[in-house]
Short mmCIF file of C-alpha atoms and ligand atoms in Angstrom, two decimals:
data_model
loop_
_atom_site.label_atom_id
_atom_site.label_comp_id
_atom_site.label_asym_id
_atom_site.label_seq_id
_atom_site.Cartn_x
_atom_site.Cartn_y
_atom_site.Cartn_z
CA UNK F 1461 121.24 94.58 117.78
CA UNK F 1462 119.99 91.16 118.53
CA UNK F 1463 119.59 90.37 121.89
CA UNK F 1464 116.76 87.99 121.73
CA UNK F 1465 118.27 84.83 123.40
CA UNK F 1466 115.95 83.63 126.11
CA UNK F 1467 112.38 82.21 125.68
CA UNK F 1468 111.34 85.34 126.95
CA UNK F 1469 113.26 87.16 124.43
CA UNK F 1470 115.34 88.80 127.11
CA UNK F 1471 118.81 88.12 127.76
CA UNK F 1472 120.03 89.64 130.85
CA UNK F 1473 121.57 93.08 129.58
CA UNK F 1474 124.78 94.42 131.25
CA UNK F 1475 124.43 97.44 133.47
CA UNK F 1476 126.63 99.43 131.79
CA UNK F 1477 125.35 98.76 128.33
CA UNK F 1478 121.91 99.28 129.84
CA UNK F 1479 123.04 103.00 130.73
CA UNK F 1480 124.88 103.52 127.24
CA UNK F 1481 121.56 102.70 125.86
CA UNK F 1482 119.16 104.86 128.01
CA UNK F 1483 121.90 107.74 127.44
CA UNK F 1484 121.62 107.35 123.93
CA UNK F 1485 117.73 106.86 123.95
CA UNK F 1486 117.61 110.25 125.95
CA UNK F 1487 118.61 111.75 122.57
CA UNK F 1488 116.19 109.67 120.96
CA UNK F 1489 118.58 107.17 119.13
CA UNK F 1490 116.59 104.71 116.99
CA UNK F 1491 119.06 101.86 117.46
CA UNK F 1492 119.10 102.37 121.12
CA UNK F 1493 115.51 102.57 121.50
CA UNK F 1494 115.44 99.30 119.67
CA UNK F 1495 117.64 97.54 121.47
CA UNK F 1496 115.98 98.43 124.96
CA UNK F 1497 112.80 97.34 123.68
CA UNK F 1498 113.79 94.11 122.34
CA UNK F 1499 115.62 93.41 125.31
CA UNK F 1500 112.38 93.91 127.43
CA UNK F 1501 109.24 93.60 125.54
CA UNK F 1502 108.55 89.94 126.14
CA UNK F 1503 109.06 90.06 129.77
CA UNK F 1504 106.84 93.15 130.17
CA UNK F 1505 104.41 91.84 127.84
CA UNK F 1506 104.39 88.46 129.71
CA UNK F 1507 103.71 90.25 133.09
CA UNK F 1508 100.50 92.35 131.30
CA UNK F 1509 99.16 89.70 129.45
CA UNK F 1510 99.14 87.55 132.49
CA UNK F 1511 97.36 90.45 134.57
CA UNK F 1512 94.96 91.29 131.38
CA UNK F 1513 94.96 87.73 129.73
CA UNK F 1514 93.75 89.90 126.57
CA UNK F 1515 96.51 90.15 123.97
CA UNK F 1516 95.37 93.49 122.58
CA UNK F 1517 94.80 95.25 125.81
CA UNK F 1518 98.52 93.76 126.94
CA UNK F 1519 100.28 94.96 123.72
CA UNK F 1520 98.60 98.60 124.05
CA UNK F 1521 99.54 98.63 127.43
CA UNK F 1522 103.28 97.71 126.81
CA UNK F 1523 103.36 100.04 123.99
CA UNK F 1524 102.23 102.74 126.12
CA UNK F 1525 104.46 102.06 128.64
CA UNK F 1526 107.67 101.93 126.47
CA UNK F 1527 106.38 105.31 125.18
CA UNK F 1528 106.07 106.92 128.34
CA UNK F 1529 109.40 105.38 129.56
CA UNK F 1530 110.97 107.00 126.70
CA UNK F 1531 109.27 110.19 126.77
CA UNK F 1532 110.55 110.82 130.53
CA UNK F 1533 113.95 109.57 130.26
CA UNK F 1534 115.21 112.62 131.78
CA UNK F 1535 113.92 111.71 134.96
CA UNK F 1536 114.99 107.92 134.84
CA UNK F 1537 117.18 107.22 138.11
CA UNK F 1538 120.52 105.31 136.87
CA UNK F 1539 120.39 103.74 140.42
CA UNK F 1540 117.73 101.49 139.09
CA UNK F 1541 117.09 98.87 136.16
CA UNK F 1542 115.57 100.10 133.33
CA UNK F 1543 113.26 97.24 133.75
CA UNK F 1544 112.30 98.28 137.25
CA UNK F 1545 111.03 101.44 135.45
CA UNK F 1546 109.26 100.02 132.80
CA UNK F 1547 107.40 97.84 135.26
CA UNK F 1548 106.76 100.71 137.19
CA UNK F 1549 105.05 102.63 134.50
CA UNK F 1550 103.35 99.57 133.21
CA UNK F 1551 101.91 98.40 136.46
CA UNK F 1552 100.28 102.31 136.67
CA UNK F 1553 98.67 101.66 133.07
CA UNK F 1554 97.49 98.04 133.79
CA UNK F 1555 95.62 99.63 137.24
CA UNK F 1556 94.28 102.46 135.36
CA UNK F 1557 93.14 99.98 132.53
CA UNK F 1558 91.35 97.79 135.02
CA UNK F 1559 89.71 100.38 136.85
CA UNK F 1560 88.14 101.65 133.51
CA UNK F 1561 87.07 98.48 132.12
CA UNK F 1562 85.50 97.62 135.53
CA UNK F 1563 83.94 101.05 135.25
CA UNK F 1564 82.80 100.27 131.45
CA UNK F 1565 81.76 96.65 132.15
CA UNK F 1566 80.50 97.02 135.91
CA UNK F 1567 82.51 94.08 136.85
CA UNK F 1568 85.60 92.33 135.82
CA UNK F 1569 84.88 89.29 133.63
CA UNK F 1570 86.57 86.58 135.28
CA UNK F 1571 85.36 83.91 133.10
CA UNK F 1572 87.52 85.18 129.95
CA UNK F 1573 90.23 84.40 132.34
CA UNK F 1574 89.74 80.80 132.52
CA UNK F 1575 90.46 80.16 128.60
CA UNK F 1576 94.24 79.34 128.82
CA UNK F 1577 95.41 77.26 126.18
CA UNK F 1578 97.93 74.53 127.11
CA UNK F 1579 101.05 74.79 125.16
CA UNK F 1580 101.15 71.37 123.46
CA UNK F 1581 105.04 71.62 123.23
CA UNK F 1582 105.17 71.80 126.84
CA UNK F 1583 102.52 69.87 128.10
CA UNK F 1584 102.87 66.49 126.20
CA UNK F 1585 104.49 64.85 129.32
CA UNK F 1586 101.74 65.97 131.63
CA UNK F 1587 98.39 64.11 132.44
CA UNK F 1588 95.03 65.26 132.08
CA UNK F 1589 94.77 65.83 135.66
CA UNK F 1590 97.97 67.59 135.97
CA UNK F 1591 96.79 69.96 133.02
CA UNK F 1592 93.62 70.38 134.82
CA UNK F 1593 95.22 71.33 138.02
CA UNK F 1594 97.45 73.86 136.03
CA UNK F 1595 94.70 75.30 134.83
CA UNK F 1596 93.04 75.79 138.04
CA UNK F 1597 95.99 77.24 139.26
CA UNK F 1598 95.93 79.86 136.54
CA UNK F 1599 92.17 80.52 137.14
CA UNK F 1600 92.80 80.97 141.18
CA UNK F 1601 95.59 83.15 140.39
CA UNK F 1602 93.35 85.31 138.24
CA UNK F 1603 91.02 85.67 140.69
CA UNK F 1604 93.66 87.35 142.96
CA UNK F 1605 93.40 91.04 143.63
CA UNK F 1606 95.43 92.98 140.84
CA UNK F 1607 97.96 93.90 143.21
CA UNK F 1608 98.40 90.44 144.72
CA UNK F 1609 98.44 88.91 141.16
CA UNK F 1610 100.99 91.34 140.33
CA UNK F 1611 103.04 90.56 143.09
CA UNK F 1612 102.81 86.71 142.51
CA UNK F 1613 103.57 87.16 138.99
CA UNK F 1614 106.65 89.47 139.61
CA UNK F 1615 107.76 87.55 142.40
CA UNK F 1616 107.69 83.93 140.81
CA UNK F 1617 107.75 84.13 137.01
CA UNK F 1618 110.07 87.60 136.87
CA UNK F 1619 112.04 86.47 139.75
CA UNK F 1620 112.20 89.73 141.54
CA UNK F 1621 112.69 90.45 145.28
CA UNK F 1622 110.04 91.97 147.73
CA UNK F 1623 112.22 95.23 147.67
CA UNK F 1624 111.82 95.58 143.71
CA UNK F 1625 108.34 94.62 143.79
CA UNK F 1626 107.63 97.22 146.23
CA UNK F 1627 109.20 99.67 144.04
CA UNK F 1628 107.15 98.65 140.68
CA UNK F 1629 103.83 98.54 143.10
CA UNK F 1630 104.87 101.66 144.47
CA UNK F 1631 104.05 100.33 148.04
CA UNK F 1632 105.97 99.78 151.08
CA UNK F 1633 107.88 96.20 151.32
CA UNK F 1634 105.73 95.22 154.20
CA UNK F 1635 102.76 95.72 151.82
CA UNK F 1636 104.31 93.40 149.25
CA UNK F 1637 104.97 90.60 151.79
CA UNK F 1638 101.65 90.67 152.78
CA UNK F 1639 100.35 90.59 149.14
CA UNK F 1640 102.11 87.44 148.74
CA UNK F 1641 101.02 85.81 151.95
CA UNK F 1642 97.33 86.68 151.29
CA UNK F 1643 97.75 85.50 147.97
CA UNK F 1644 99.16 82.16 149.01
CA UNK F 1645 96.45 81.72 151.26
CA UNK F 1646 93.80 82.32 148.87
CA UNK F 1647 95.41 80.32 146.27
CA UNK F 1648 95.64 77.29 148.81
CA UNK F 1649 92.00 77.87 149.83
CA UNK F 1650 90.83 78.01 146.32
CA UNK F 1651 93.15 74.92 144.95
CA UNK F 1652 92.94 72.53 148.24
CA UNK F 1653 89.35 71.42 147.64
CA UNK F 1654 90.20 70.93 143.94
CA UNK F 1655 93.13 68.95 144.72
CA UNK F 1656 91.19 66.98 147.35
CA UNK F 1657 88.79 65.82 144.65
CA UNK F 1658 91.64 64.55 142.30
CA UNK F 1659 92.93 60.78 142.86
CA UNK F 1660 96.42 60.45 143.05
CA UNK F 1661 96.94 64.06 144.31
CA UNK F 1662 100.55 63.19 145.23
CA UNK F 1663 101.46 62.00 141.59
CA UNK F 1664 99.63 64.81 139.94
CA UNK F 1665 101.70 67.32 142.02
CA UNK F 1666 104.87 65.70 141.48
CA UNK F 1667 104.11 65.69 137.49
CA UNK F 1668 103.45 69.76 137.85
CA UNK F 1669 106.63 70.15 140.10
CA UNK F 1670 109.01 70.07 137.25
CA UNK U 870 103.61 72.19 166.45
CA UNK U 871 99.92 72.19 165.17
CA UNK U 872 98.59 72.65 161.79
CA UNK U 873 97.74 76.21 162.39
CA UNK U 874 101.41 77.24 163.39
CA UNK U 875 102.77 74.95 160.73
CA UNK U 876 100.87 76.87 158.05
CA UNK U 877 101.54 80.12 159.48
CA UNK U 878 105.30 79.54 158.92
CA UNK U 879 104.64 78.35 155.03
CA UNK U 880 105.57 81.93 153.94
CA UNK U 881 109.03 81.83 155.94
CA UNK U 882 109.49 78.23 154.28
CA UNK U 883 108.46 79.05 150.93
CA UNK U 884 110.86 82.33 151.05
CA UNK U 885 114.02 80.28 152.52
CA UNK U 886 113.87 82.18 155.69
CA UNK U 887 112.77 79.58 157.98
CA UNK U 888 116.23 78.61 159.97
CA UNK U 889 116.98 77.03 163.38
CA UNK U 890 114.87 74.92 165.67
CA UNK U 891 111.69 76.45 163.93
CA UNK U 892 112.75 74.95 160.79
CA UNK U 893 113.27 71.63 162.32
CA UNK U 894 110.05 71.56 164.24
CA UNK U 895 108.62 72.63 160.69
CA UNK U 896 110.09 69.76 159.16
CA UNK U 897 108.95 67.54 161.53
CA UNK U 898 105.38 68.52 161.45
CA UNK U 899 105.60 68.08 157.67
CA UNK U 900 106.66 64.50 157.90
CA UNK U 901 103.94 63.66 160.34
CA UNK U 902 101.32 65.72 158.64
CA UNK U 903 99.83 64.46 155.21
CA UNK U 904 97.36 67.46 155.42
CA UNK U 905 100.09 70.50 155.71
CA UNK U 906 102.45 68.40 153.64
CA UNK U 907 99.98 68.39 150.71
CA UNK U 908 99.14 72.29 151.04
CA UNK U 909 102.61 72.95 151.14
CA UNK U 910 103.60 71.00 148.08
CA UNK U 911 100.21 72.59 146.50
CA UNK U 912 101.86 76.00 146.88
CA UNK U 913 105.34 75.05 145.87
CA UNK U 914 103.50 73.75 142.50
CA UNK U 915 101.78 76.82 142.01
CA UNK U 916 104.79 78.65 142.10
CA UNK U 917 106.60 76.62 139.99
CA UNK U 918 103.81 76.73 137.24
CA UNK U 919 103.82 80.41 137.32
CA UNK U 920 107.49 80.48 137.02
CA UNK U 921 107.62 78.53 134.33
CA UNK U 922 104.93 80.31 132.41
CA UNK U 923 105.45 80.72 128.63
CA UNK U 924 102.15 81.09 127.35
CA UNK U 925 102.06 84.73 126.69
CA UNK U 926 102.08 85.00 122.69
CA UNK U 927 105.37 86.40 121.15
CA UNK U 928 105.72 90.05 119.92
CA UNK U 929 106.88 90.32 117.01
CA UNK U 930 109.62 92.54 115.11
CA UNK U 931 106.65 94.83 114.12
CA UNK U 932 106.00 95.81 117.57
CA UNK U 933 109.34 97.24 117.96
CA UNK U 934 109.24 98.85 114.83
CA UNK U 935 106.41 100.48 115.13
CA UNK U 936 107.29 101.57 118.71
CA UNK U 937 110.57 103.08 117.55
CA UNK U 938 108.94 105.13 114.94
CA UNK U 939 106.62 106.34 117.11
CA UNK U 940 109.13 107.33 119.80
CA UNK U 941 111.30 108.67 117.48
CA UNK U 942 108.57 110.86 115.57
CA UNK U 943 106.77 112.10 118.51
CA UNK U 944 103.09 112.16 119.00
CA UNK U 945 101.94 113.30 115.91
CA UNK U 946 102.33 110.61 114.23
CA UNK U 947 101.52 107.73 116.51
CA UNK U 948 99.49 105.24 114.69
CA UNK U 949 98.53 103.43 117.90
CA UNK U 950 95.38 103.87 120.05
CA UNK U 951 96.23 105.90 123.01
CA UNK U 952 92.28 106.36 124.16
CA UNK U 953 93.53 106.42 127.81
CA UNK U 954 95.50 109.53 127.07
CA UNK U 955 93.42 111.91 128.79
CA UNK U 956 95.93 114.73 129.95
CA UNK U 957 94.17 116.71 132.56
CA UNK U 958 96.97 119.30 133.07
CA UNK U 959 99.17 119.35 136.39
CA UNK U 960 98.33 122.75 137.60
CA UNK U 961 94.46 121.92 137.36
CA UNK U 962 94.84 118.30 138.83
CA UNK U 963 97.20 119.94 141.82
CA UNK U 964 94.36 122.27 142.13
CA UNK U 965 91.55 119.96 142.61
CA UNK U 966 93.61 117.85 144.65
CA UNK U 967 94.44 120.25 147.01
CA UNK U 968 91.10 121.37 147.17
CA UNK U 969 89.96 117.66 148.07
CA UNK U 970 92.29 117.63 150.95
CA UNK U 971 91.33 120.96 152.05
CA UNK U 972 87.70 119.92 151.94
CA UNK U 973 88.50 116.94 153.75
CA UNK U 974 90.76 118.48 156.27
CA UNK U 975 88.68 121.33 156.48
CA UNK U 976 85.74 119.98 158.66
CA UNK U 977 85.71 118.75 162.19
CA UNK U 978 86.97 115.02 162.34
CA UNK U 979 84.66 114.32 165.03
CA UNK U 980 81.66 114.92 162.79
CA UNK U 981 82.39 111.23 161.07
CA UNK U 982 81.30 109.96 164.25
CA UNK U 983 77.63 111.68 163.91
CA UNK U 984 75.45 110.02 161.64
CA UNK U 985 73.57 113.22 161.19
CA UNK U 986 76.79 115.01 160.20
CA UNK U 987 78.19 112.66 158.28
CA UNK U 988 75.18 111.82 155.73
CA UNK U 989 75.21 115.23 153.58
CA UNK U 990 78.97 114.75 153.62
CA UNK U 991 79.14 111.64 152.01
CA UNK U 992 76.69 112.68 149.54
CA UNK U 993 78.87 115.76 148.98
CA UNK U 994 81.97 113.62 148.34
CA UNK U 995 80.28 111.34 145.89
CA UNK U 996 79.04 114.64 144.20
CA UNK U 997 82.65 116.27 143.95
CA UNK U 998 84.62 113.18 143.36
CA UNK U 999 82.64 110.79 141.61
CA UNK U 1000 84.69 107.91 141.57
CA UNK U 1001 87.77 106.73 143.74
CA UNK U 1002 89.75 106.54 140.48
CA UNK U 1003 89.59 110.30 139.40
CA UNK U 1004 90.75 111.25 142.87
CA UNK U 1005 93.49 108.86 142.81
CA UNK U 1006 94.71 109.99 139.28
CA UNK U 1007 94.52 113.47 140.61
CA UNK U 1008 96.64 112.74 143.92
CA UNK U 1009 99.29 110.77 141.29
CA UNK U 1010 99.54 113.64 139.24
CA UNK U 1011 100.05 115.85 142.46
CA UNK U 1012 102.38 113.48 143.49
CA UNK U 1013 104.54 113.86 140.33
CA UNK U 1014 105.03 117.10 141.31
CA UNK U 1015 105.63 116.82 145.12
CA UNK U 1016 106.86 113.43 145.50
CA UNK U 1017 108.11 113.92 148.93
CA UNK U 1018 104.50 115.03 150.21
CA UNK U 1019 103.45 112.46 153.11
CA UNK U 1020 99.73 113.48 152.86
CA UNK U 1021 99.92 112.60 149.13
CA UNK U 1022 101.43 109.61 149.53
CA UNK U 1023 99.13 108.55 152.59
CA UNK U 1024 96.19 109.36 150.37
CA UNK U 1025 97.25 107.80 147.22
CA UNK U 1026 98.07 104.46 149.25
CA UNK U 1027 94.61 104.80 150.82
CA UNK U 1028 92.76 105.30 147.28
CA UNK U 1029 94.80 102.38 145.81
CA UNK U 1030 93.83 100.16 148.31
CA UNK U 1031 90.22 101.08 147.93
CA UNK U 1032 90.53 100.64 144.31
CA UNK U 1033 91.93 97.26 144.77
CA UNK U 1034 89.06 96.29 146.84
CA UNK U 1035 86.69 97.91 144.25
CA UNK U 1036 88.08 95.88 141.52
CA UNK U 1037 88.25 92.61 143.01
CA UNK U 1038 84.99 93.20 143.99
CA UNK U 1039 82.07 91.63 141.95
CA UNK U 1040 79.04 93.68 143.56
CA UNK U 1041 77.41 96.23 141.25
CA UNK U 1042 78.58 99.93 141.17
CA UNK U 1043 75.83 101.18 143.43
CA UNK U 1044 76.47 99.40 146.18
CA UNK U 1045 80.38 99.90 146.03
CA UNK U 1046 79.73 103.83 146.06
CA UNK U 1047 78.09 103.26 149.18
CA UNK U 1048 80.70 101.24 150.42
CA UNK U 1049 83.36 103.60 149.25
CA UNK U 1050 81.30 106.55 151.07
CA UNK U 1051 81.16 104.72 154.42
CA UNK U 1052 84.38 103.57 154.63
CA UNK U 1053 86.84 105.30 152.74
CA UNK U 1054 85.84 108.91 153.42
CA UNK U 1055 86.24 108.42 157.24
CA UNK U 1056 89.59 106.95 156.78
CA UNK U 1057 90.46 109.75 154.35
CA UNK U 1058 88.91 112.54 156.73
CA UNK U 1059 90.54 111.04 159.91
CA UNK U 1060 94.01 110.84 158.49
CA UNK U 1061 94.13 113.83 156.55
CA UNK U 1062 92.33 116.52 158.85
CA UNK U 1063 94.71 115.29 161.52
CA UNK U 1064 97.76 116.00 159.40
CA UNK U 1065 96.85 118.93 157.97
CA UNK U 1066 96.24 120.84 161.47
CA UNK U 1067 99.78 120.33 161.89
CA UNK U 1068 101.10 121.58 158.43
CA UNK U 1069 99.54 122.68 155.15
CA UNK U 1070 99.20 119.72 152.56
CA UNK U 1071 101.31 120.55 150.24
CA UNK U 1072 104.50 121.92 152.34
CA UNK U 1073 106.55 118.75 153.34
CA UNK U 1074 110.17 119.56 152.12
CA UNK U 1075 112.87 117.19 151.28
CA UNK U 1076 113.11 116.28 155.00
CA UNK U 1077 109.52 115.21 155.24
CA UNK U 1078 108.98 112.68 158.12
CA UNK U 1079 109.81 109.11 156.97
CA UNK U 1080 106.73 106.81 157.06
CA UNK U 1081 106.38 103.08 157.71
CA UNK U 1082 107.32 102.50 153.99
CA UNK U 1083 110.51 104.65 154.24
CA UNK U 1084 111.43 102.65 157.10
CA UNK U 1085 111.08 98.96 155.55
CA UNK U 1086 113.61 100.12 153.09
CA UNK U 1087 117.05 99.22 154.25
CA UNK U 1088 119.05 101.59 152.53
CA UNK U 1089 118.78 104.35 150.09
CA UNK U 1090 119.52 102.58 146.72
CA UNK U 1091 116.24 100.26 147.56
CA UNK U 1092 113.66 102.91 148.61
CA UNK U 1093 110.33 102.04 146.82
CA UNK U 1094 109.36 105.44 146.50
CA UNK U 1095 112.95 107.14 144.82
CA UNK U 1096 111.83 105.79 141.59
CA UNK U 1097 109.65 108.61 140.13
CA UNK U 1098 107.92 107.12 136.82
CA UNK U 1099 106.21 109.54 134.77
CA UNK U 1100 102.93 110.64 135.50
CA UNK U 1101 100.39 107.95 133.98
CA UNK U 1102 98.93 110.13 131.39
CA UNK U 1103 101.69 111.86 129.69
ZN1 LIG J 1098 99.57 70.18 159.94
#
């Protein structure tokens, strides 16, 4: 079953189709599982990858999340989207992995996060300075706390509302709003001086505004 | 409107919830103030950059096939690495968690203000709990058994917040542990002991009191606590 349509590989799945697949996946139907994985894997991976910036970790967490989701499908609440359930599990695993990593290494290696490779195909029009600002934006996102980072990624990239994010982070909606607020404040504090140093800041912002 | 007031409205503006005269005043300030205008544009651009992100590598079909194979054949045939799968066993986790609650709640909370009494207690916690996340894992395990337990939810929120701080912090482990002892324990002892006077740790039923989180949820279907994913370590 080919559901890969968008850049994410995640064509939005019809609700009833999703429930039908979940029912079949409960009975360990391989094709249903395949369809659910294909429909969600890239979106989930994009999120987890941005949380870790490590392909191996991100892939492992996604595998883990899918297997846990499938293993516990009996307790899946059909009032929710399968993606919400999946992201909730993945976020838990992500947090645990970050904690364990920190316990092993002593502290997070933020420098690793700075090695974002610009995508030539999508960057050709942007000036060097715009690319630098973009790079700085990601470095700043990486400096947010995990919950703030997750909130920003889910809100902007995954286009989720605060309610759904609250479900995934297993936290009150008010906390999500606070994460978003603090994240923006921190991004502003980190990026404002960078932009100030650049000449033609308005033009640069215009380039990145899309 | 001054710059501070303007910046306080950035969230509302970015979330499209700024209306009426406030929106007009905000707009007027942006026209007049290049500083706020630039900061606002910066945040909009940051949001746009995140939204249009497509740098994550693509997962291939092999990923799907491997997963399907694992999911249909069961754990015995897992070719993947699952180093994190340290299943502790629910009863044990539950017992450990409740032991902690009883232990936290058992002492008089007034001790926390007494340095002489709080000293040994802090050491005891370090010995007993070791790290924040161990306790959090226990609490999450317990929560999966008793999802309505308000004490556990509260405890998990606090521990999670604490872990956030720890992860986001770059100080060395020793000072973090100190910090943990100073702040988090006071918080935990305070809240848990207060609540455990009125009801046992694990006896909140279906009609357990709604906390702030619940009041945030506008309706049942959007209750953030209602989705109960499997426990972290299946
Ligand atoms: Zn201003």
